[in-house]
JSON list of C-alpha atoms in Angstrom, two decimals:
[
{"chain": "J", "resi": 1, "resn": "UNK", "atom": "CA", "xyz": [-10.12, -144.30, -37.60]},
{"chain": "J", "resi": 2, "resn": "UNK", "atom": "CA", "xyz": [-6.53, -143.23, -37.16]},
{"chain": "J", "resi": 3, "resn": "UNK", "atom": "CA", "xyz": [-6.01, -145.78, -34.33]},
{"chain": "J", "resi": 4, "resn": "UNK", "atom": "CA", "xyz": [-7.67, -148.50, -36.81]},
{"chain": "J", "resi": 5, "resn": "UNK", "atom": "CA", "xyz": [-5.22, -147.47, -39.53]},
{"chain": "J", "resi": 6, "resn": "UNK", "atom": "CA", "xyz": [-2.32, -147.81, -37.01]},
{"chain": "J", "resi": 7, "resn": "UNK", "atom": "CA", "xyz": [-3.24, -151.47, -36.32]},
{"chain": "J", "resi": 8, "resn": "UNK", "atom": "CA", "xyz": [-3.76, -151.99, -39.86]},
{"chain": "J", "resi": 9, "resn": "UNK", "atom": "CA", "xyz": [-0.29, -150.69, -40.84]},
{"chain": "J", "resi": 10, "resn": "UNK", "atom": "CA", "xyz": [1.39, -152.06, -37.82]},
{"chain": "J", "resi": 11, "resn": "UNK", "atom": "CA", "xyz": [2.86, -148.72, -36.90]},
{"chain": "J", "resi": 12, "resn": "UNK", "atom": "CA", "xyz": [2.05, -145.14, -36.52]},
{"chain": "J", "resi": 13, "resn": "UNK", "atom": "CA", "xyz": [2.45, -142.58, -39.13]},
{"chain": "J", "resi": 14, "resn": "UNK", "atom": "CA", "xyz": [3.05, -138.84, -38.95]},
{"chain": "J", "resi": 15, "resn": "UNK", "atom": "CA", "xyz": [-0.49, -138.49, -40.18]},
{"chain": "J", "resi": 16, "resn": "UNK", "atom": "CA", "xyz": [-2.13, -140.89, -37.82]},
{"chain": "J", "resi": 17, "resn": "UNK", "atom": "CA", "xyz": [-0.44, -139.41, -34.89]},
{"chain": "J", "resi": 18, "resn": "UNK", "atom": "CA", "xyz": [-1.44, -135.80, -35.84]},
{"chain": "J", "resi": 19, "resn": "UNK", "atom": "CA", "xyz": [-5.01, -137.02, -36.35]},
{"chain": "J", "resi": 20, "resn": "UNK", "atom": "CA", "xyz": [-5.03, -138.49, -32.83]},
{"chain": "J", "resi": 21, "resn": "UNK", "atom": "CA", "xyz": [-3.79, -135.29, -31.40]},
{"chain": "J", "resi": 22, "resn": "UNK", "atom": "CA", "xyz": [-6.31, -133.12, -33.27]},
{"chain": "J", "resi": 23, "resn": "UNK", "atom": "CA", "xyz": [-9.06, -135.49, -32.21]},
{"chain": "J", "resi": 24, "resn": "UNK", "atom": "CA", "xyz": [-7.93, -135.11, -28.45]},
{"chain": "J", "resi": 25, "resn": "UNK", "atom": "CA", "xyz": [-7.86, -131.39, -28.87]},
{"chain": "J", "resi": 26, "resn": "UNK", "atom": "CA", "xyz": [-11.40, -131.40, -30.27]},
{"chain": "J", "resi": 27, "resn": "UNK", "atom": "CA", "xyz": [-12.31, -133.11, -27.00]},
{"chain": "J", "resi": 28, "resn": "UNK", "atom": "CA", "xyz": [-10.57, -130.45, -25.04]},
{"chain": "J", "resi": 29, "resn": "UNK", "atom": "CA", "xyz": [-8.15, -133.37, -23.81]},
{"chain": "J", "resi": 30, "resn": "UNK", "atom": "CA", "xyz": [-5.16, -130.79, -24.36]},
{"chain": "J", "resi": 31, "resn": "UNK", "atom": "CA", "xyz": [-2.47, -132.42, -22.08]},
{"chain": "J", "resi": 32, "resn": "UNK", "atom": "CA", "xyz": [-3.27, -135.75, -23.84]},
{"chain": "J", "resi": 33, "resn": "UNK", "atom": "CA", "xyz": [-2.98, -134.24, -27.37]},
{"chain": "J", "resi": 34, "resn": "UNK", "atom": "CA", "xyz": [0.63, -133.07, -26.78]},
{"chain": "J", "resi": 35, "resn": "UNK", "atom": "CA", "xyz": [2.12, -136.69, -26.97]},
{"chain": "J", "resi": 36, "resn": "UNK", "atom": "CA", "xyz": [0.70, -137.74, -30.26]},
{"chain": "J", "resi": 37, "resn": "UNK", "atom": "CA", "xyz": [1.38, -134.39, -31.95]},
{"chain": "J", "resi": 38, "resn": "UNK", "atom": "CA", "xyz": [5.17, -134.59, -30.88]},
{"chain": "J", "resi": 39, "resn": "UNK", "atom": "CA", "xyz": [5.26, -138.10, -32.16]},
{"chain": "J", "resi": 40, "resn": "UNK", "atom": "CA", "xyz": [3.89, -136.88, -35.38]},
{"chain": "J", "resi": 41, "resn": "UNK", "atom": "CA", "xyz": [6.91, -134.32, -35.66]},
{"chain": "J", "resi": 42, "resn": "UNK", "atom": "CA", "xyz": [9.28, -136.96, -34.62]},
{"chain": "J", "resi": 43, "resn": "UNK", "atom": "CA", "xyz": [8.20, -138.97, -37.71]},
{"chain": "J", "resi": 44, "resn": "UNK", "atom": "CA", "xyz": [8.03, -136.10, -39.82]},
{"chain": "J", "resi": 45, "resn": "UNK", "atom": "CA", "xyz": [9.52, -132.82, -38.71]},
{"chain": "J", "resi": 46, "resn": "UNK", "atom": "CA", "xyz": [8.58, -129.35, -39.62]},
{"chain": "J", "resi": 47, "resn": "UNK", "atom": "CA", "xyz": [4.97, -129.86, -40.59]},
{"chain": "J", "resi": 48, "resn": "UNK", "atom": "CA", "xyz": [2.60, -127.08, -40.12]},
{"chain": "J", "resi": 49, "resn": "UNK", "atom": "CA", "xyz": [-0.36, -129.14, -38.65]},
{"chain": "J", "resi": 50, "resn": "UNK", "atom": "CA", "xyz": [1.34, -130.57, -35.63]},
{"chain": "J", "resi": 51, "resn": "UNK", "atom": "CA", "xyz": [3.35, -127.37, -34.97]},
{"chain": "J", "resi": 52, "resn": "UNK", "atom": "CA", "xyz": [0.00, -125.18, -34.98]},
{"chain": "J", "resi": 53, "resn": "UNK", "atom": "CA", "xyz": [-1.98, -127.70, -32.87]},
{"chain": "J", "resi": 54, "resn": "UNK", "atom": "CA", "xyz": [0.84, -128.04, -30.18]},
{"chain": "J", "resi": 55, "resn": "UNK", "atom": "CA", "xyz": [0.69, -124.23, -30.00]},
{"chain": "J", "resi": 56, "resn": "UNK", "atom": "CA", "xyz": [-3.11, -124.54, -29.46]},
{"chain": "J", "resi": 57, "resn": "UNK", "atom": "CA", "xyz": [-2.64, -127.25, -27.03]},
{"chain": "J", "resi": 58, "resn": "UNK", "atom": "CA", "xyz": [0.09, -125.61, -25.10]},
{"chain": "J", "resi": 59, "resn": "UNK", "atom": "CA", "xyz": [-2.03, -122.17, -25.02]},
{"chain": "J", "resi": 60, "resn": "UNK", "atom": "CA", "xyz": [-4.93, -124.06, -23.54]},
{"chain": "J", "resi": 61, "resn": "UNK", "atom": "CA", "xyz": [-2.72, -125.62, -20.99]},
{"chain": "J", "resi": 62, "resn": "UNK", "atom": "CA", "xyz": [-1.33, -122.16, -20.10]},
{"chain": "J", "resi": 63, "resn": "UNK", "atom": "CA", "xyz": [2.21, -122.94, -21.23]},
{"chain": "J", "resi": 64, "resn": "UNK", "atom": "CA", "xyz": [2.17, -119.62, -23.42]},
{"chain": "J", "resi": 65, "resn": "UNK", "atom": "CA", "xyz": [6.00, -119.61, -23.84]},
{"chain": "J", "resi": 66, "resn": "UNK", "atom": "CA", "xyz": [5.77, -123.10, -25.68]},
{"chain": "J", "resi": 67, "resn": "UNK", "atom": "CA", "xyz": [2.55, -122.05, -27.45]},
{"chain": "J", "resi": 68, "resn": "UNK", "atom": "CA", "xyz": [4.28, -118.96, -28.78]},
{"chain": "J", "resi": 69, "resn": "UNK", "atom": "CA", "xyz": [7.41, -121.01, -29.85]},
{"chain": "J", "resi": 70, "resn": "UNK", "atom": "CA", "xyz": [5.49, -123.82, -31.79]},
{"chain": "J", "resi": 71, "resn": "UNK", "atom": "CA", "xyz": [3.00, -121.05, -33.39]},
{"chain": "J", "resi": 72, "resn": "UNK", "atom": "CA", "xyz": [6.03, -119.12, -34.61]},
{"chain": "J", "resi": 73, "resn": "UNK", "atom": "CA", "xyz": [7.50, -122.36, -36.11]},
{"chain": "J", "resi": 74, "resn": "UNK", "atom": "CA", "xyz": [4.22, -122.94, -37.71]},
{"chain": "J", "resi": 75, "resn": "UNK", "atom": "CA", "xyz": [3.77, -119.54, -39.05]},
{"chain": "J", "resi": 76, "resn": "UNK", "atom": "CA", "xyz": [7.32, -119.68, -40.61]},
{"chain": "J", "resi": 77, "resn": "UNK", "atom": "CA", "xyz": [5.99, -122.84, -42.69]},
{"chain": "J", "resi": 78, "resn": "UNK", "atom": "CA", "xyz": [2.69, -121.25, -43.64]},
{"chain": "J", "resi": 79, "resn": "UNK", "atom": "CA", "xyz": [2.40, -117.61, -43.01]},
{"chain": "J", "resi": 80, "resn": "UNK", "atom": "CA", "xyz": [-0.86, -117.37, -44.94]},
{"chain": "J", "resi": 81, "resn": "UNK", "atom": "CA", "xyz": [-2.74, -119.52, -42.68]},
{"chain": "J", "resi": 82, "resn": "UNK", "atom": "CA", "xyz": [-5.19, -117.28, -40.68]},
{"chain": "J", "resi": 83, "resn": "UNK", "atom": "CA", "xyz": [-5.80, -119.66, -37.92]},
{"chain": "J", "resi": 84, "resn": "UNK", "atom": "CA", "xyz": [-2.04, -119.73, -36.95]},
{"chain": "J", "resi": 85, "resn": "UNK", "atom": "CA", "xyz": [-1.84, -116.05, -37.05]},
{"chain": "J", "resi": 86, "resn": "UNK", "atom": "CA", "xyz": [-5.05, -115.78, -35.11]},
{"chain": "J", "resi": 87, "resn": "UNK", "atom": "CA", "xyz": [-3.96, -117.97, -32.50]},
{"chain": "J", "resi": 88, "resn": "UNK", "atom": "CA", "xyz": [-0.60, -116.33, -32.10]},
{"chain": "J", "resi": 89, "resn": "UNK", "atom": "CA", "xyz": [-2.15, -112.91, -31.70]},
{"chain": "J", "resi": 90, "resn": "UNK", "atom": "CA", "xyz": [-4.24, -114.75, -28.80]},
{"chain": "J", "resi": 91, "resn": "UNK", "atom": "CA", "xyz": [-1.18, -116.09, -27.17]},
{"chain": "J", "resi": 92, "resn": "UNK", "atom": "CA", "xyz": [0.60, -112.70, -27.39]},
{"chain": "J", "resi": 93, "resn": "UNK", "atom": "CA", "xyz": [-2.83, -111.23, -25.83]},
{"chain": "J", "resi": 94, "resn": "UNK", "atom": "CA", "xyz": [-2.49, -113.71, -22.94]},
{"chain": "J", "resi": 95, "resn": "UNK", "atom": "CA", "xyz": [1.05, -112.95, -22.29]},
{"chain": "J", "resi": 96, "resn": "UNK", "atom": "CA", "xyz": [0.12, -109.12, -22.29]},
{"chain": "J", "resi": 97, "resn": "UNK", "atom": "CA", "xyz": [2.29, -108.29, -25.07]},
{"chain": "J", "resi": 98, "resn": "UNK", "atom": "CA", "xyz": [-0.66, -106.19, -26.48]},
{"chain": "J", "resi": 99, "resn": "UNK", "atom": "CA", "xyz": [1.27, -104.02, -29.13]},
{"chain": "J", "resi": 100, "resn": "UNK", "atom": "CA", "xyz": [2.84, -107.09, -30.51]},
{"chain": "J", "resi": 101, "resn": "UNK", "atom": "CA", "xyz": [-0.75, -109.09, -30.57]},
{"chain": "J", "resi": 102, "resn": "UNK", "atom": "CA", "xyz": [-2.21, -106.16, -32.47]},
{"chain": "J", "resi": 103, "resn": "UNK", "atom": "CA", "xyz": [0.69, -106.27, -34.84]},
{"chain": "J", "resi": 104, "resn": "UNK", "atom": "CA", "xyz": [0.13, -109.93, -35.67]},
{"chain": "J", "resi": 105, "resn": "UNK", "atom": "CA", "xyz": [-3.68, -109.41, -35.74]},
{"chain": "J", "resi": 106, "resn": "UNK", "atom": "CA", "xyz": [-3.35, -107.06, -38.53]},
{"chain": "J", "resi": 107, "resn": "UNK", "atom": "CA", "xyz": [-1.97, -109.95, -40.59]},
{"chain": "J", "resi": 108, "resn": "UNK", "atom": "CA", "xyz": [-5.30, -111.89, -40.25]},
{"chain": "J", "resi": 109, "resn": "UNK", "atom": "CA", "xyz": [-6.93, -111.63, -43.78]},
{"chain": "J", "resi": 110, "resn": "UNK", "atom": "CA", "xyz": [-10.39, -110.22, -44.15]},
{"chain": "J", "resi": 111, "resn": "UNK", "atom": "CA", "xyz": [-10.85, -111.31, -47.84]},
{"chain": "J", "resi": 112, "resn": "UNK", "atom": "CA", "xyz": [-9.75, -113.99, -50.03]},
{"chain": "J", "resi": 113, "resn": "UNK", "atom": "CA", "xyz": [-9.19, -117.91, -49.22]},
{"chain": "J", "resi": 114, "resn": "UNK", "atom": "CA", "xyz": [-9.55, -118.11, -45.52]},
{"chain": "J", "resi": 115, "resn": "UNK", "atom": "CA", "xyz": [-10.90, -114.49, -45.40]},
{"chain": "J", "resi": 116, "resn": "UNK", "atom": "CA", "xyz": [-12.75, -114.20, -42.18]},
{"chain": "J", "resi": 117, "resn": "UNK", "atom": "CA", "xyz": [-13.70, -110.51, -42.28]},
{"chain": "J", "resi": 118, "resn": "UNK", "atom": "CA", "xyz": [-15.58, -110.56, -38.95]},
{"chain": "J", "resi": 119, "resn": "UNK", "atom": "CA", "xyz": [-12.72, -112.41, -36.89]},
{"chain": "J", "resi": 120, "resn": "UNK", "atom": "CA", "xyz": [-10.08, -109.65, -37.33]},
{"chain": "J", "resi": 121, "resn": "UNK", "atom": "CA", "xyz": [-12.21, -107.05, -35.69]},
{"chain": "J", "resi": 122, "resn": "UNK", "atom": "CA", "xyz": [-13.29, -109.34, -33.23]},
{"chain": "J", "resi": 123, "resn": "UNK", "atom": "CA", "xyz": [-9.64, -110.07, -32.34]},
{"chain": "J", "resi": 124, "resn": "UNK", "atom": "CA", "xyz": [-8.62, -106.41, -32.11]},
{"chain": "J", "resi": 125, "resn": "UNK", "atom": "CA", "xyz": [-11.75, -106.03, -29.84]},
{"chain": "J", "resi": 126, "resn": "UNK", "atom": "CA", "xyz": [-10.64, -108.84, -27.65]},
{"chain": "J", "resi": 127, "resn": "UNK", "atom": "CA", "xyz": [-6.98, -107.79, -27.48]},
{"chain": "J", "resi": 128, "resn": "UNK", "atom": "CA", "xyz": [-8.06, -104.12, -26.60]},
{"chain": "J", "resi": 129, "resn": "UNK", "atom": "CA", "xyz": [-10.43, -105.36, -23.84]},
{"chain": "J", "resi": 130, "resn": "UNK", "atom": "CA", "xyz": [-7.82, -107.36, -22.24]},
{"chain": "J", "resi": 131, "resn": "UNK", "atom": "CA", "xyz": [-5.41, -104.40, -22.57]},
{"chain": "J", "resi": 132, "resn": "UNK", "atom": "CA", "xyz": [-7.89, -102.26, -21.01]},
{"chain": "J", "resi": 133, "resn": "UNK", "atom": "CA", "xyz": [-8.55, -104.37, -18.02]},
{"chain": "J", "resi": 134, "resn": "UNK", "atom": "CA", "xyz": [-4.69, -104.80, -17.40]},
{"chain": "J", "resi": 135, "resn": "UNK", "atom": "CA", "xyz": [-4.51, -100.97, -17.15]},
{"chain": "J", "resi": 136, "resn": "UNK", "atom": "CA", "xyz": [-7.68, -100.50, -15.12]},
{"chain": "J", "resi": 137, "resn": "UNK", "atom": "CA", "xyz": [-5.89, -100.20, -11.80]},
{"chain": "J", "resi": 138, "resn": "UNK", "atom": "CA", "xyz": [-3.25, -97.88, -12.65]},
{"chain": "J", "resi": 139, "resn": "UNK", "atom": "CA", "xyz": [-4.36, -95.91, -15.76]},
{"chain": "J", "resi": 140, "resn": "UNK", "atom": "CA", "xyz": [-8.04, -95.61, -15.56]},
{"chain": "J", "resi": 141, "resn": "UNK", "atom": "CA", "xyz": [-8.44, -92.81, -18.24]},
{"chain": "J", "resi": 142, "resn": "UNK", "atom": "CA", "xyz": [-6.29, -94.57, -20.70]},
{"chain": "J", "resi": 143, "resn": "UNK", "atom": "CA", "xyz": [-8.10, -97.96, -19.85]},
{"chain": "J", "resi": 144, "resn": "UNK", "atom": "CA", "xyz": [-11.54, -96.33, -20.67]},
{"chain": "J", "resi": 145, "resn": "UNK", "atom": "CA", "xyz": [-10.25, -95.12, -23.90]},
{"chain": "J", "resi": 146, "resn": "UNK", "atom": "CA", "xyz": [-8.96, -98.35, -24.96]},
{"chain": "J", "resi": 147, "resn": "UNK", "atom": "CA", "xyz": [-12.21, -100.08, -23.93]},
{"chain": "J", "resi": 148, "resn": "UNK", "atom": "CA", "xyz": [-14.07, -97.70, -26.13]},
{"chain": "J", "resi": 149, "resn": "UNK", "atom": "CA", "xyz": [-11.87, -98.81, -29.00]},
{"chain": "J", "resi": 150, "resn": "UNK", "atom": "CA", "xyz": [-12.67, -102.27, -28.15]},
{"chain": "J", "resi": 151, "resn": "UNK", "atom": "CA", "xyz": [-16.42, -101.89, -28.36]},
{"chain": "J", "resi": 152, "resn": "UNK", "atom": "CA", "xyz": [-16.19, -100.14, -31.66]},
{"chain": "J", "resi": 153, "resn": "UNK", "atom": "CA", "xyz": [-14.19, -103.24, -32.98]},
{"chain": "J", "resi": 154, "resn": "UNK", "atom": "CA", "xyz": [-16.66, -105.58, -31.40]},
{"chain": "J", "resi": 155, "resn": "UNK", "atom": "CA", "xyz": [-19.44, -103.66, -33.18]},
{"chain": "J", "resi": 156, "resn": "UNK", "atom": "CA", "xyz": [-17.53, -103.89, -36.30]},
{"chain": "J", "resi": 157, "resn": "UNK", "atom": "CA", "xyz": [-17.34, -107.80, -36.00]},
{"chain": "J", "resi": 158, "resn": "UNK", "atom": "CA", "xyz": [-20.94, -108.00, -35.24]},
{"chain": "J", "resi": 159, "resn": "UNK", "atom": "CA", "xyz": [-21.77, -106.14, -38.33]},
{"chain": "J", "resi": 160, "resn": "UNK", "atom": "CA", "xyz": [-19.39, -108.29, -40.73]},
{"chain": "J", "resi": 161, "resn": "UNK", "atom": "CA", "xyz": [-20.22, -111.67, -39.01]},
{"chain": "J", "resi": 162, "resn": "UNK", "atom": "CA", "xyz": [-22.80, -114.09, -40.54]},
{"chain": "J", "resi": 163, "resn": "UNK", "atom": "CA", "xyz": [-25.92, -114.24, -38.41]},
{"chain": "J", "resi": 164, "resn": "UNK", "atom": "CA", "xyz": [-25.36, -116.15, -35.16]},
{"chain": "J", "resi": 165, "resn": "UNK", "atom": "CA", "xyz": [-21.63, -116.30, -35.44]},
{"chain": "J", "resi": 166, "resn": "UNK", "atom": "CA", "xyz": [-20.50, -113.87, -32.95]}
]
């Protein structure tokens, strides 16, 4: 539909380019999603959606520094959007910045608009699991303690999640 509208308008708009980028993300065509998202920002800079989605695309492509940069820009525009905060914590986890990832994960809301009560403990469990694995070779006792905390958070997530969501 976005491509149809571009044909009808005779030009691309920031919204149509962003929509094409999101569609490509949904199809796991991450590399292809980057160009239309960047084009959206060229047409209308400093928009949360394209910034957030560039962070997602770059994370999926393994360009974690770029992902972090775009997500930070998105978070400055809309700090209350849980999915940007959640994805930023994942990027920090992927970069093995575990303390920073936990700090950001604490900002994911559990109640209210966008409250996703089970996702925050799931994210904590995921971060701690990766931290335990990263320490396994050199700090086994510490890794075991971290892994146990991870399991406790996963249990919390399971208890809070709607049936079939985790």
